[in-house]
Coordinates of C-alpha atoms and ligand atoms in Angstrom, one line a residue:
M21 CA 109.1 158.3 91.1
K22 CA 109.5 157.1 87.5
S23 CA 111.4 159.7 85.5
K24 CA 109.6 162.0 83.0
I25 CA 112.8 163.0 81.3
S26 CA 112.2 160.7 78.3
N27 CA 109.6 163.2 77.2
Q28 CA 111.6 166.3 78.0
I29 CA 114.9 165.3 76.5
L30 CA 114.1 163.4 73.4
K31 CA 110.7 163.3 71.8
G32 CA 111.5 160.0 70.3
E33 CA 108.7 160.4 67.7
S34 CA 110.1 157.8 65.3
H35 CA 110.6 155.3 68.1
N36 CA 107.1 156.0 69.3
G37 CA 105.7 155.6 65.7
I38 CA 107.2 152.1 65.5
Y39 CA 106.1 151.3 69.0
Q40 CA 102.5 152.2 68.2
R41 CA 102.6 149.7 65.3
A42 CA 104.4 147.2 67.6
V43 CA 101.7 147.2 70.3
E44 CA 99.1 146.2 67.7
V45 CA 101.0 143.0 66.9
L46 CA 103.4 142.2 69.7
T47 CA 102.3 141.6 73.2
G48 CA 103.2 144.8 75.1
G49 CA 104.9 145.9 71.9
V50 CA 108.0 143.8 72.5
S51 CA 109.4 140.3 72.0
R52 CA 111.6 140.4 75.0
N53 CA 110.6 142.2 78.3
T54 CA 114.2 143.1 79.0
I55 CA 114.3 145.8 76.3
F56 CA 110.9 147.4 77.2
R57 CA 111.2 150.9 78.6
K58 CA 108.7 153.6 79.3
P59 CA 107.2 155.4 77.4
H60 CA 108.5 153.2 74.5
P61 CA 111.5 151.1 73.6
Y62 CA 114.2 152.6 71.4
Y63 CA 114.8 151.1 68.0
V64 CA 118.3 150.3 66.6
A65 CA 119.4 151.3 63.1
S66 CA 123.0 149.8 63.3
A67 CA 125.8 149.1 65.7
N68 CA 129.6 148.9 65.5
G69 CA 132.2 148.1 68.1
S70 CA 130.9 149.7 71.3
Y71 CA 128.4 152.0 69.8
I72 CA 124.7 151.6 68.8
T73 CA 123.0 154.1 66.6
D74 CA 119.3 154.4 66.9
I75 CA 116.8 155.2 64.1
E76 CA 116.9 158.9 65.0
G77 CA 120.7 158.9 64.5
K78 CA 121.5 159.0 68.2
K79 CA 124.8 157.1 69.0
R80 CA 125.2 155.5 72.4
L81 CA 128.1 153.9 74.1
D82 CA 127.2 150.3 75.0
F83 CA 128.2 148.6 78.3
A84 CA 125.3 146.0 78.2
N85 CA 126.6 144.1 75.1
N86 CA 123.2 142.4 74.6
M87 CA 123.0 141.2 78.1
A88 CA 126.7 140.0 78.3
S89 CA 126.6 138.1 75.0
L90 CA 128.9 140.2 72.8
I91 CA 132.5 139.8 74.0
H92 CA 134.0 141.7 71.0
G93 CA 131.2 144.4 70.8
H94 CA 129.0 144.8 67.7
S95 CA 129.7 143.7 64.1
H96 CA 133.3 142.6 64.6
P97 CA 134.8 142.5 61.1
A98 CA 136.3 139.0 61.5
I99 CA 133.0 137.6 62.7
V100 CA 131.0 139.4 60.0
K101 CA 133.4 138.0 57.3
S102 CA 133.3 134.4 58.5
V103 CA 129.5 134.4 59.0
T104 CA 129.0 136.0 55.6
E105 CA 131.1 133.3 53.9
Q106 CA 129.2 130.6 55.7
L107 CA 125.8 132.1 54.9
K108 CA 126.6 131.8 51.2
K109 CA 127.2 128.1 51.7
G110 CA 123.9 127.6 53.7
S111 CA 122.7 128.2 57.2
A112 CA 121.1 125.0 58.5
F113 CA 120.9 121.5 57.2
T114 CA 119.5 118.1 58.2
M115 CA 123.2 117.0 58.2
A116 CA 126.3 117.6 60.3
T117 CA 129.0 120.2 59.5
E118 CA 132.7 120.4 60.2
A119 CA 132.1 123.8 61.9
E120 CA 130.5 122.2 65.0
V121 CA 133.4 119.7 65.2
T122 CA 136.1 122.5 65.0
F123 CA 134.3 124.6 67.6
A124 CA 133.8 121.6 69.9
E125 CA 137.6 120.9 69.6
L126 CA 138.3 124.5 70.6
L127 CA 136.1 124.5 73.7
T128 CA 137.1 121.1 74.9
S129 CA 140.7 122.1 74.7
R130 CA 140.0 125.2 76.6
S131 CA 138.4 123.8 79.8
P132 CA 139.9 120.6 81.3
G133 CA 136.5 119.3 82.5
F134 CA 134.9 119.5 79.1
E135 CA 135.5 115.9 77.8
K136 CA 132.4 116.1 75.6
I137 CA 130.1 118.9 74.4
R138 CA 126.7 119.3 72.8
F139 CA 125.5 122.6 71.1
I140 CA 122.0 123.9 71.5
N141 CA 120.3 127.3 71.0
S142 CA 120.1 129.3 74.2
G143 CA 121.2 129.4 77.8
T144 CA 117.7 128.3 78.9
E145 CA 118.0 125.3 76.8
A146 CA 121.6 124.6 78.0
V147 CA 120.5 124.7 81.7
M148 CA 117.4 122.5 80.9
T149 CA 119.5 119.9 79.0
M150 CA 122.0 119.9 81.9
I151 CA 119.3 119.2 84.5
K152 CA 117.7 116.5 82.4
A153 CA 121.1 114.9 81.8
A154 CA 121.8 115.0 85.6
R155 CA 118.4 113.2 86.2
A156 CA 119.1 110.7 83.4
Y157 CA 122.5 109.9 84.8
T158 CA 121.7 109.7 88.6
G159 CA 118.2 108.3 88.3
K160 CA 116.9 111.0 90.6
S161 CA 114.6 113.9 89.8
M162 CA 115.0 116.8 92.3
I163 CA 117.3 119.7 91.9
A164 CA 118.8 122.3 94.2
K165 CA 119.2 126.0 93.2
A166 CA 120.1 129.2 94.9
E167 CA 117.5 131.7 96.0
G168 CA 117.4 134.6 93.6
A169 CA 119.5 133.0 90.9
Y170 CA 118.5 133.4 87.3
H171 CA 119.1 130.4 85.1
G172 CA 116.6 131.1 82.2
T173 CA 113.0 130.0 82.0
Y174 CA 112.9 126.2 82.3
D175 CA 110.2 125.5 84.9
Y176 CA 112.5 124.0 87.5
A177 CA 115.4 126.4 87.0
E178 CA 113.4 129.5 87.4
I179 CA 111.9 128.7 90.8
S180 CA 112.6 131.5 93.5
Q181 CA 114.3 133.7 91.0
T182 CA 112.0 136.5 92.1
S183 CA 111.5 135.7 95.8
N184 CA 110.8 138.8 97.8
P185 CA 110.5 139.7 101.5
S186 CA 106.8 139.0 101.5
N187 CA 107.2 135.4 100.4
W188 CA 110.8 134.2 100.8
G189 CA 110.3 132.7 104.3
D190 CA 112.8 131.6 106.8
I191 CA 116.4 131.7 105.7
D192 CA 116.9 128.2 107.3
K193 CA 114.5 126.8 104.7
P194 CA 113.7 129.4 101.9
N195 CA 110.4 128.9 100.2
A196 CA 110.2 127.6 96.6
I197 CA 108.4 130.5 94.9
P198 CA 107.0 130.2 91.4
V199 CA 107.7 132.9 88.8
V200 CA 104.9 132.1 86.5
Q201 CA 101.2 131.9 87.6
S202 CA 99.9 128.3 88.0
T203 CA 103.3 126.6 88.0
P204 CA 102.4 123.1 89.2
Q205 CA 103.0 122.5 92.9
R206 CA 104.8 119.3 92.1
I207 CA 107.5 121.4 90.3
L208 CA 107.9 123.6 93.4
D209 CA 108.2 120.4 95.5
D210 CA 111.0 119.1 93.4
V211 CA 113.3 122.2 93.8
V212 CA 115.3 122.7 97.0
I213 CA 116.1 126.4 97.4
Y214 CA 119.4 127.1 99.1
P215 CA 121.0 130.4 100.4
F216 CA 124.0 131.1 98.2
N217 CA 127.4 130.9 99.8
D218 CA 125.8 129.7 103.1
I219 CA 127.5 126.3 103.6
E220 CA 125.9 125.2 106.8
R221 CA 122.3 126.0 105.8
T222 CA 122.8 124.7 102.3
I223 CA 124.2 121.3 103.4
H224 CA 121.5 120.9 106.0
L225 CA 118.8 121.5 103.3
L226 CA 120.5 119.2 100.8
D227 CA 120.8 116.5 103.5
Q228 CA 117.0 116.5 103.9
N229 CA 116.5 115.4 100.3
A230 CA 119.8 113.6 99.7
D231 CA 118.3 110.5 98.1
Q232 CA 116.3 112.5 95.6
I233 CA 118.6 115.3 94.4
A234 CA 120.1 114.8 90.9
C235 CA 122.2 118.0 90.8
V236 CA 123.1 121.1 92.7
L237 CA 122.9 124.0 90.3
I238 CA 125.4 126.9 90.9
D239 CA 126.0 130.0 88.9
P240 CA 129.4 130.9 90.3
V241 CA 128.9 134.7 90.0
P242 CA 125.1 135.1 89.9
H243 CA 124.1 138.4 88.5
R244 CA 120.6 138.7 90.0
I245 CA 121.8 137.6 93.5
G246 CA 124.3 140.5 93.5
L247 CA 127.2 139.6 91.1
F248 CA 129.6 138.4 93.8
P249 CA 131.5 135.1 93.4
A250 CA 130.7 131.8 95.1
T251 CA 133.5 131.2 97.6
N252 CA 135.9 128.3 97.1
E253 CA 134.8 126.9 100.4
F254 CA 131.2 126.9 99.3
V255 CA 131.9 125.2 95.9
E256 CA 134.1 122.7 97.6
A257 CA 131.5 121.9 100.3
I258 CA 128.8 121.4 97.6
Y259 CA 131.2 119.3 95.5
N260 CA 132.0 117.0 98.5
W261 CA 128.3 116.7 99.3
T262 CA 127.5 115.6 95.7
R263 CA 130.3 113.0 95.9
R264 CA 128.8 111.5 99.1
N265 CA 125.3 111.5 97.7
N266 CA 125.3 110.3 94.1
A267 CA 124.5 113.8 92.8
L268 CA 126.2 116.1 90.3
L269 CA 127.7 119.5 90.6
A270 CA 126.2 121.5 87.7
F271 CA 127.6 124.9 86.9
D272 CA 125.6 127.6 85.0
E273 CA 128.4 129.4 83.2
V274 CA 126.1 131.1 80.7
V275 CA 127.4 134.5 81.8
T276 CA 130.6 133.6 83.7
Y277 CA 132.5 131.6 81.1
R278 CA 134.0 135.0 80.2
V279 CA 135.7 135.4 83.6
N280 CA 138.8 133.2 82.9
Y281 CA 140.1 131.6 79.7
A282 CA 138.7 128.3 81.0
G283 CA 135.6 129.8 82.6
M284 CA 134.9 130.9 86.2
Q285 CA 135.3 127.2 87.1
D286 CA 139.0 127.7 86.7
S287 CA 138.9 129.8 89.9
Y288 CA 138.0 126.8 92.1
S289 CA 139.9 123.8 93.5
V290 CA 137.1 121.4 92.4
K291 CA 135.4 121.2 89.0
P292 CA 131.8 120.8 88.0
D293 CA 130.5 117.5 86.4
L294 CA 128.5 119.4 83.9
T295 CA 128.6 123.0 82.6
A296 CA 125.9 125.0 80.8
M297 CA 127.2 127.8 78.5
A298 CA 125.6 130.3 76.0
K299 CA 125.9 134.1 75.3
I300 CA 129.6 134.9 74.3
I301 CA 130.3 131.5 72.8
G302 CA 127.8 132.3 70.0
G303 CA 129.7 135.4 68.8
G304 CA 126.4 137.4 68.6
F305 CA 124.2 134.5 67.4
A306 CA 121.8 132.2 69.2
I307 CA 123.7 129.4 70.9
G308 CA 123.9 127.2 74.0
A309 CA 126.1 124.4 75.0
L310 CA 126.4 121.6 77.5
A311 CA 129.8 120.2 78.4
G312 CA 131.1 117.8 80.9
K313 CA 132.4 114.3 81.7
S314 CA 132.2 111.7 78.9
E315 CA 130.6 109.2 81.3
I316 CA 127.7 111.6 82.1
M317 CA 127.4 113.1 78.6
Q318 CA 126.9 109.5 77.4
V319 CA 123.2 109.8 78.5
L320 CA 122.8 111.8 75.2
D321 CA 124.6 109.3 73.0
P322 CA 122.5 107.9 70.2
R323 CA 124.8 104.8 69.9
E324 CA 123.6 103.6 73.3
T325 CA 121.1 100.7 73.2
F326 CA 119.2 102.3 76.0
L327 CA 119.1 106.0 75.3
R328 CA 118.5 107.8 78.6
H329 CA 118.1 111.3 77.3
P330 CA 117.2 111.6 73.6
H331 CA 118.3 115.1 72.5
S332 CA 118.0 117.1 69.3
G333 CA 117.0 120.6 68.2
T334 CA 116.2 121.9 64.7
F335 CA 118.9 124.7 64.9
S336 CA 121.3 123.0 67.3
A337 CA 124.9 123.4 66.1
N338 CA 123.9 125.4 63.1
P339 CA 127.0 126.5 61.2
I340 CA 126.2 130.2 61.6
S341 CA 126.3 130.1 65.4
T342 CA 129.2 127.6 65.6
T343 CA 131.3 129.6 63.0
A344 CA 130.7 132.9 64.7
G345 CA 131.4 131.2 68.1
R346 CA 134.6 129.7 67.0
V347 CA 136.0 132.9 65.5
T348 CA 134.9 134.8 68.6
M349 CA 136.5 132.4 71.1
E350 CA 139.7 132.2 69.0
M351 CA 140.0 135.9 69.4
F352 CA 139.2 135.8 73.1
D353 CA 142.5 134.1 73.9
E354 CA 144.3 134.2 77.2
Q355 CA 145.8 137.6 76.5
A356 CA 142.5 139.1 75.4
V357 CA 140.8 137.7 78.6
S358 CA 143.5 139.1 80.8
N359 CA 143.5 142.6 79.0
L360 CA 139.7 142.8 79.3
N361 CA 139.7 141.8 82.9
A362 CA 142.3 144.5 83.6
L363 CA 140.4 147.2 81.8
T364 CA 137.2 146.2 83.8
M365 CA 139.1 146.2 87.1
N366 CA 140.3 149.7 86.3
A367 CA 136.8 150.8 85.5
R368 CA 135.6 149.4 88.8
K369 CA 138.3 151.3 90.7
Q370 CA 137.4 154.5 88.9
I371 CA 133.7 154.1 89.7
E372 CA 134.5 153.4 93.3
E373 CA 136.5 156.7 93.3
V374 CA 133.4 158.4 91.7
I375 CA 131.2 157.0 94.5
K376 CA 133.6 158.5 97.0
I377 CA 133.7 161.9 95.3
A378 CA 129.9 162.0 94.9
D379 CA 129.7 161.0 98.6
I380 CA 126.9 158.6 98.1
P381 CA 126.2 155.3 99.8
A382 CA 127.2 152.8 97.1
C383 CA 129.6 150.0 96.3
T384 CA 130.5 147.6 93.5
T385 CA 130.7 143.9 93.2
G386 CA 131.9 141.8 90.2
A387 CA 134.4 139.4 88.7
G388 CA 136.5 139.4 85.5
S389 CA 134.9 141.6 82.9
M390 CA 131.7 142.4 84.7
F391 CA 130.6 144.6 87.6
R392 CA 127.5 145.8 89.3
I393 CA 126.9 149.0 91.3
H394 CA 124.8 148.6 94.4
F395 CA 123.2 151.6 96.2
Q396 CA 124.1 150.5 99.7
K397 CA 127.2 151.3 101.8
N398 CA 128.5 147.8 102.2
A399 CA 128.9 145.1 99.5
P400 CA 126.1 142.6 99.8
N401 CA 126.9 138.9 100.6
T402 CA 123.5 137.4 100.1
Y403 CA 120.5 137.7 97.8
R404 CA 118.5 139.1 100.7
D405 CA 121.2 141.6 101.4
A406 CA 121.3 142.8 97.7
Y407 CA 117.5 142.7 97.3
Q408 CA 116.2 146.0 95.9
N409 CA 112.9 147.2 97.2
K410 CA 110.5 149.2 95.1
E411 CA 111.9 152.6 96.1
T412 CA 115.5 151.6 95.3
K413 CA 114.4 150.0 92.0
A414 CA 112.6 153.2 91.0
V415 CA 115.8 155.3 91.7
I416 CA 117.9 153.0 89.7
D417 CA 115.5 153.1 86.8
E418 CA 115.7 156.9 86.9
L419 CA 119.5 156.8 86.9
I420 CA 119.5 154.4 84.0
D421 CA 117.1 156.7 82.1
Y422 CA 119.5 159.6 82.8
L423 CA 122.5 157.6 81.5
F424 CA 120.5 156.5 78.4
L425 CA 118.9 159.7 77.5
K426 CA 121.2 162.4 78.7
E427 CA 124.6 160.7 78.7
D428 CA 124.0 158.3 75.7
I429 CA 125.3 155.4 77.7
I430 CA 123.7 152.0 77.9
V431 CA 124.1 149.7 81.0
I432 CA 122.1 146.7 82.2
N433 CA 119.0 147.6 84.2
T434 CA 120.5 146.4 87.5
M435 CA 123.3 148.9 87.1
T436 CA 125.6 146.2 85.7
C437 CA 128.2 146.6 83.0
M438 CA 129.4 143.6 80.9
F439 CA 132.5 144.6 79.2
A440 CA 133.6 143.8 75.6
T441 CA 137.1 144.0 74.0
S442 CA 135.9 146.9 71.8
L443 CA 135.8 149.1 74.9
T444 CA 138.9 151.3 75.7
Q445 CA 140.2 153.4 78.6
K446 CA 138.6 156.4 76.9
T447 CA 135.2 154.9 77.0
V448 CA 135.7 153.9 80.6
D449 CA 136.6 157.6 81.4
R450 CA 133.4 158.6 79.6
L451 CA 131.4 156.2 81.8
S452 CA 132.9 157.5 85.1
E453 CA 132.5 161.1 84.1
A454 CA 128.8 160.6 83.3
L455 CA 128.3 158.7 86.5
L456 CA 129.9 161.4 88.5
R457 CA 127.6 164.0 87.0
E458 CA 124.4 162.0 87.5
L459 CA 125.3 160.6 91.0
K460 CA 126.0 164.1 92.3
L461 CA 122.6 165.2 91.0
M462 CA 120.9 162.3 92.6
K463 CA 122.8 162.5 95.9
P464 CA 119.8 163.6 98.0
I465 CA 117.6 160.7 96.9
L466 CA 120.4 158.2 97.1
D467 CA 121.2 159.3 100.6
S468 CA 117.5 158.9 101.5
L469 CA 117.5 155.3 100.4
A470 CA 120.2 154.5 102.9
S471 CA 118.6 156.2 105.8
Ligands
PLP522 C1 123.1 132.8 84.3 C2 122.1 132.6 83.2 N1 121.7 131.4 82.9 C3 120.8 131.2 81.9 C4 120.4 132.3 81.1 C5 119.4 132.0 80.0 O1 120.0 132.3 78.8 P1 119.2 132.6 77.5 O2 118.6 134.0 77.6 O3 120.2 132.5 76.3 O4 118.1 131.6 77.4 C6 120.8 133.6 81.4 C7 120.3 134.7 80.7 O5 120.5 135.9 81.0 C8 121.7 133.8 82.5 O6 122.1 135.0 82.9

């Protein structure tokens, strides 16, 4: 099923040359499995705005934006300028900088629930620090997370991220499935897996461990589950449960902070106690952040006589990431958020039109400046609904290869687009025209998936 077009369309000799060196020194030839493709990854020479040029001079239109982390596209001049200025003054010190304070002021003024903030280096670290802070504050150790949700690679947060029909078990009590071989059983035992957006089952599962759960982790628009939003009723029900049971509501907004000016949390009638962020708030540089109520964040406070959660990090709040982040988020103001969301909504409508014209069983889900295409007639409402079996996955891989190699378009490997302000209506038209061509060609196989 895997496409052979990579060999037919582009020999990719220069890429393969580097890859042959890479496999000698990097496991699998890559540092990050996400960018691996068969027969070899493609190597970047440079990027600007919404275009990436590879080392063979091929220019591609980018709708992946480094897995949702570049909200203004590549090499935005204002970010390049401010980072270059900061670089000349130094990149990391065993001292504080004003850059972190100014950036913290900006983010805390943006979201009402962010009374205090701490910067770290990645989304994984942000989620991990959030879970540890919840434990330190509540004195309890278990967490609850949604089946299928991706929260990075902290042991507890990654459980059941890859559950599949052979192991996920009864929906009334989904199994806690390890991602990494030999994950200790006691970690699995400390994670309650709940079905996203399913109030009744989730509350029942939480109740069974009420005296041990420190926090309920929610990504409000979880990409891997299917990129559809948590309902207000669901978030409210979980919030109310946490109030009754001395637990915290912990939002993973690593991806979804982009949805509104104040994050996806602005869409709900209740607010999380803690929020993990990363990706766009680093302006293209490594960053993570944990924000929340002062009283809870106090567990990290070095002035406390009993420090409940000692927290540091060699590159935490380095002035390169915080400067890039501040400039980026200043430019991503209310108007910019609203314009980008409107452009993305328009793209989604155009693609739904393309799906109709191509007459294939497909639909879209999404929120704000992101959407995902599913190859099923009706939009999924659960992880199990959206789950792609091997055959579907192989067809999607083939479509992604066609887009990358024939149409010079980059999308995320789940058929997801994460928009950036550098995109325009013209680039959206190019995406929908390309999709129309490729989906028409693939109609027989796409039809067979649905039958
Ligand atoms: C929702 C979510 N949480 C956490 C992470 C982990 O972030 P990072 O890759 O910066 O560690 C990701 C990464 O894709 C994510 O999508």
